Tab-separated table of C-alpha atoms in Angstrom:
chain	number	residue	atom	x	y	z
A	1	MET	CA	149.076	-93.964	130.756
A	2	GLU	CA	149.281	-90.434	131.245
A	3	GLU	CA	146.606	-89.927	128.493
A	4	MET	CA	144.144	-92.019	129.678
A	5	GLY	CA	144.781	-90.573	133.035
A	6	LEU	CA	143.644	-87.411	131.646
A	7	ARG	CA	140.556	-88.671	130.153
A	8	GLU	CA	139.615	-90.128	133.278
A	9	ARG	CA	139.778	-86.914	135.060
A	10	LYS	CA	138.006	-85.051	131.748
A	11	LYS	CA	134.834	-87.366	132.465
A	12	GLN	CA	134.490	-87.474	136.237
A	13	ARG	CA	135.080	-83.284	135.693
A	14	MET	CA	132.170	-83.662	132.967
A	15	TYR	CA	130.176	-85.749	135.551
A	16	GLN	CA	130.615	-83.124	138.386
A	17	ASP	CA	129.528	-80.509	136.360
A	18	VAL	CA	126.519	-81.620	134.968
A	19	SER	CA	125.480	-83.179	138.413
A	20	ASP	CA	126.265	-79.670	140.333
A	21	THR	CA	124.604	-77.778	137.543
A	22	ALA	CA	121.452	-79.712	137.493
A	23	VAL	CA	121.555	-79.681	141.446
A	24	ARG	CA	121.442	-75.862	141.225
A	25	LEU	CA	118.346	-75.690	139.245
A	26	PHE	CA	116.502	-78.169	141.223
A	27	LEU	CA	117.175	-76.384	144.248
A	28	GLU	CA	115.997	-72.751	142.209
A	29	ARG	CA	112.790	-74.688	140.748
A	30	GLY	CA	112.313	-78.175	142.323
A	31	PHE	CA	113.017	-81.577	141.366
A	32	ASP	CA	109.886	-82.025	139.084
A	33	ALA	CA	109.788	-78.469	137.401
A	34	VAL	CA	112.820	-78.945	135.550
A	35	SER	CA	113.113	-81.042	132.563
A	36	VAL	CA	116.240	-83.111	131.647
A	37	ALA	CA	116.322	-80.975	128.486
A	38	GLU	CA	116.654	-77.779	130.310
A	39	VAL	CA	119.815	-79.636	132.808
A	40	ALA	CA	121.398	-80.447	129.159
A	41	ALA	CA	120.939	-77.087	127.742
A	42	ALA	CA	122.354	-75.274	130.753
A	43	ALA	CA	125.256	-77.852	131.255
A	44	GLY	CA	126.217	-76.818	127.162
A	45	ILE	CA	125.503	-80.621	126.312
A	46	SER	CA	122.936	-82.478	124.366
A	47	LYS	CA	120.277	-84.618	125.939
A	48	PRO	CA	121.740	-87.840	124.305
A	49	THR	CA	125.105	-86.856	125.688
A	50	LEU	CA	123.498	-86.646	129.297
A	51	PHE	CA	122.123	-89.740	129.274
A	52	ARG	CA	125.016	-91.095	128.467
A	53	TYR	CA	126.418	-90.087	131.612
A	54	PHE	CA	123.118	-90.515	133.811
A	55	PRO	CA	120.787	-93.165	133.073
A	56	ALA	CA	117.890	-91.328	134.782
A	57	LYS	CA	117.268	-88.047	135.760
A	58	GLU	CA	117.326	-88.795	139.635
A	59	ASP	CA	120.865	-89.919	139.380
A	60	LEU	CA	122.343	-86.373	138.763
A	61	VAL	CA	121.222	-85.689	142.150
A	62	LEU	CA	122.774	-89.223	143.530
A	63	TYR	CA	125.984	-88.574	141.993
A	64	ARG	CA	126.844	-86.664	144.860
A	65	PHE	CA	126.908	-90.307	146.910
A	66	ALA	CA	128.877	-91.872	143.995
A	67	ASP	CA	132.116	-91.835	146.161
A	68	HIS	CA	130.438	-93.254	149.361
A	69	GLU	CA	128.190	-96.281	147.804
A	70	THR	CA	131.354	-98.735	148.259
A	71	GLU	CA	132.845	-97.042	151.560
A	72	ALA	CA	131.649	-99.419	153.564
A	73	ALA	CA	133.460	-101.898	151.969
A	74	ARG	CA	136.653	-100.048	151.596
A	75	VAL	CA	136.725	-99.783	155.190
A	76	VAL	CA	136.402	-103.156	156.029
A	77	ALA	CA	139.138	-104.602	153.177
A	78	GLY	CA	141.667	-106.440	154.783
A	79	ALA	CA	140.431	-105.136	158.200
A	80	ALA	CA	140.893	-108.446	160.894
A	81	GLU	CA	137.776	-106.483	162.840
A	82	PRO	CA	135.233	-104.904	160.048
A	83	LEU	CA	133.051	-103.689	162.778
A	84	GLU	CA	135.816	-101.756	164.973
A	85	ALA	CA	137.128	-100.120	161.460
A	86	LEU	CA	133.442	-98.864	160.585
A	87	ARG	CA	132.813	-97.911	163.976
A	88	ARG	CA	135.750	-95.826	163.799
A	89	ASN	CA	135.132	-94.825	160.353
A	90	PHE	CA	131.358	-93.446	160.983
A	91	LEU	CA	133.203	-91.296	164.457
A	92	ASP	CA	135.437	-90.126	162.155
A	93	GLY	CA	133.051	-88.858	160.014
A	94	LEU	CA	131.228	-87.719	162.747
A	95	GLU	CA	134.182	-85.234	163.507
A	96	ARG	CA	134.951	-83.998	159.888
A	97	CYS	CA	130.884	-83.163	159.800
A	98	ASP	CA	130.621	-85.510	156.910
A	99	PRO	CA	127.467	-84.796	155.102
A	100	VAL	CA	126.721	-88.626	154.845
A	101	THR	CA	126.619	-88.907	158.703
A	102	GLY	CA	123.640	-86.151	158.742
A	103	LEU	CA	125.733	-84.329	161.009
A	104	ASN	CA	126.749	-80.965	158.805
A	105	ASP	CA	124.267	-77.490	159.088
A	106	HIS	CA	125.941	-75.873	155.814
A	107	PRO	CA	123.033	-74.046	154.380
A	108	ALA	CA	124.166	-75.776	151.134
A	109	VAL	CA	124.078	-78.987	152.685
A	110	LEU	CA	120.819	-78.724	154.164
A	111	ALA	CA	119.200	-77.201	151.252
A	112	PHE	CA	120.493	-80.387	149.669
A	113	HIS	CA	119.383	-82.807	151.940
A	114	ARG	CA	115.341	-81.205	151.895
A	115	LEU	CA	115.759	-81.732	148.222
A	116	LEU	CA	116.623	-85.376	148.403
A	117	TYR	CA	114.422	-86.385	151.413
A	118	GLY	CA	111.527	-84.257	150.282
A	119	THR	CA	111.335	-85.505	146.655
A	120	PRO	CA	109.456	-89.189	146.619
A	121	ALA	CA	111.351	-89.878	143.443
A	122	LEU	CA	114.836	-89.185	144.697
A	123	ALA	CA	114.128	-90.699	147.905
A	124	ALA	CA	112.855	-93.781	145.848
A	125	ARG	CA	116.061	-93.873	144.328
A	126	LEU	CA	118.197	-93.706	147.117
A	127	TYR	CA	117.182	-97.200	147.982
A	128	GLY	CA	118.938	-98.453	145.071
A	129	TYR	CA	122.022	-96.873	146.173
A	130	LEU	CA	121.599	-98.361	149.767
A	131	GLU	CA	121.323	-101.803	148.262
A	132	ARG	CA	124.445	-101.614	146.040
A	133	SER	CA	126.494	-100.349	149.058
A	134	GLU	CA	125.191	-103.324	151.244
A	135	ALA	CA	126.188	-105.552	148.340
A	136	ALA	CA	129.270	-104.461	147.842
A	137	LEU	CA	129.878	-104.862	151.838
A	138	ALA	CA	128.299	-108.246	151.902
A	139	GLU	CA	130.702	-109.053	149.383
A	140	ALA	CA	133.545	-107.334	151.657
A	141	LEU	CA	132.460	-109.590	154.152
A	142	GLY	CA	132.877	-113.084	152.358
A	143	GLY	CA	129.737	-112.975	150.156
A	144	GLY	CA	127.750	-115.732	152.090
A	145	LEU	CA	124.481	-115.646	153.530
A	146	ASP	CA	126.179	-114.519	156.899
A	147	ALA	CA	127.866	-111.624	155.547
A	148	LYS	CA	124.582	-110.231	153.489
A	149	LEU	CA	122.841	-110.535	157.132
A	150	ALA	CA	125.313	-108.605	158.375
A	151	ALA	CA	125.954	-106.002	155.762
A	152	GLY	CA	121.693	-105.280	155.603
A	153	GLN	CA	122.059	-104.800	159.634
A	154	ILE	CA	125.398	-102.637	159.527
A	155	THR	CA	123.671	-100.580	156.402
A	156	ALA	CA	120.469	-100.009	158.288
A	157	VAL	CA	122.213	-98.554	161.488
A	158	GLN	CA	124.622	-96.072	159.613
A	159	ARG	CA	121.428	-94.893	157.790
A	160	ILE	CA	119.408	-94.529	161.292
A	161	LEU	CA	121.993	-93.044	162.989
A	162	ALA	CA	122.356	-90.363	159.783
A	163	LEU	CA	118.832	-89.601	159.267
A	164	GLU	CA	118.075	-89.184	163.300
A	165	ASN	CA	121.295	-86.756	163.178
A	166	TRP	CA	119.899	-84.860	159.630
A	167	ARG	CA	116.599	-84.717	161.374
A	168	ARG	CA	117.609	-82.806	164.419
A	169	ILE	CA	120.135	-80.311	162.485
A	170	ALA	CA	116.610	-79.941	159.857
A	171	ALA	CA	114.781	-78.857	162.867
A	172	GLY	CA	117.014	-76.100	164.232
A	173	GLU	CA	119.492	-77.437	166.301
A	174	GLY	CA	123.426	-76.878	166.244
A	175	VAL	CA	125.900	-79.358	165.226
A	176	GLU	CA	128.016	-78.913	168.363
A	177	GLU	CA	124.453	-79.449	170.078
A	178	VAL	CA	123.650	-82.952	168.121
A	179	ARG	CA	127.352	-83.994	167.791
A	180	PRO	CA	127.650	-85.609	172.118
A	181	ASP	CA	124.231	-87.497	171.196
A	182	ALA	CA	125.703	-88.503	167.816
A	183	VAL	CA	128.743	-89.771	169.168
A	184	ARG	CA	126.930	-91.692	172.164
A	185	ALA	CA	124.163	-93.224	169.393
A	186	ALA	CA	126.713	-94.270	167.241
A	187	GLU	CA	128.574	-96.075	169.914
A	188	ARG	CA	125.796	-97.987	171.370
A	189	ALA	CA	124.800	-98.692	167.765
A	190	PHE	CA	127.948	-100.386	166.724
A	191	GLY	CA	128.010	-101.894	170.646
A	192	ARG	CA	125.114	-103.751	169.800
A	193	LEU	CA	126.314	-104.699	166.508
A	194	THR	CA	129.208	-106.166	167.590
A	195	ALA	CA	127.923	-108.038	170.289
A	196	GLY	CA	125.246	-109.575	167.787
A	197	LEU	CA	127.754	-110.169	165.037
A	198	PRO	CA	130.576	-112.231	167.167
A	199	GLY	CA	133.268	-113.295	165.091
A	200	LEU	CA	132.829	-111.222	162.148
A	201	ARG	CA	135.380	-110.915	159.948
A	202	GLY	CA	136.457	-109.644	156.430
A	203	ALA	CA	136.559	-111.448	153.407
A	204	GLU	CA	140.565	-111.296	153.322
A	205	THR	CA	141.125	-112.857	156.782
A	206	GLU	CA	138.768	-115.635	156.805
């Protein structure tokens, strides 16, 4: 078991190192100006090896979101009130300035978001991530049509809230200036979700 744990840690380190190398090159020269072969060479691996880890060039960037893909599903797992659990999780993210909430003005985070939203191929690939996140949440909510409809609404709300925060930060407003409005917007949005999705329960509490 310990050996398996070590192999898994080495694998995750490889993912992180290659992704970090790629993002650095993309930020320096632009996503379209850097080839996969150049990323592989800079990371000290072969191109075939890189593709074993990252099936598409865009995945080199979106790996930064990997931990968040099933976050909503994890939050609601076993929760008696899924929307309340998600509301608290989003508000906690705002408090921590989690980049996923859009409320983060660190130069590296702003540069990454400009790369992501300013590159059509990456923006398009991001929708695949959102679809997988939505599907995982729907499954955690029971997997039926009602769960899928709820997951779609929840995913859209969190995406819009985060995008609005990022747009204001990108336009030059500071975190502390945006935060009060971000909290109020989140509270209002989750309040409307709660009113529109009465009786929503997680799969394990039905």
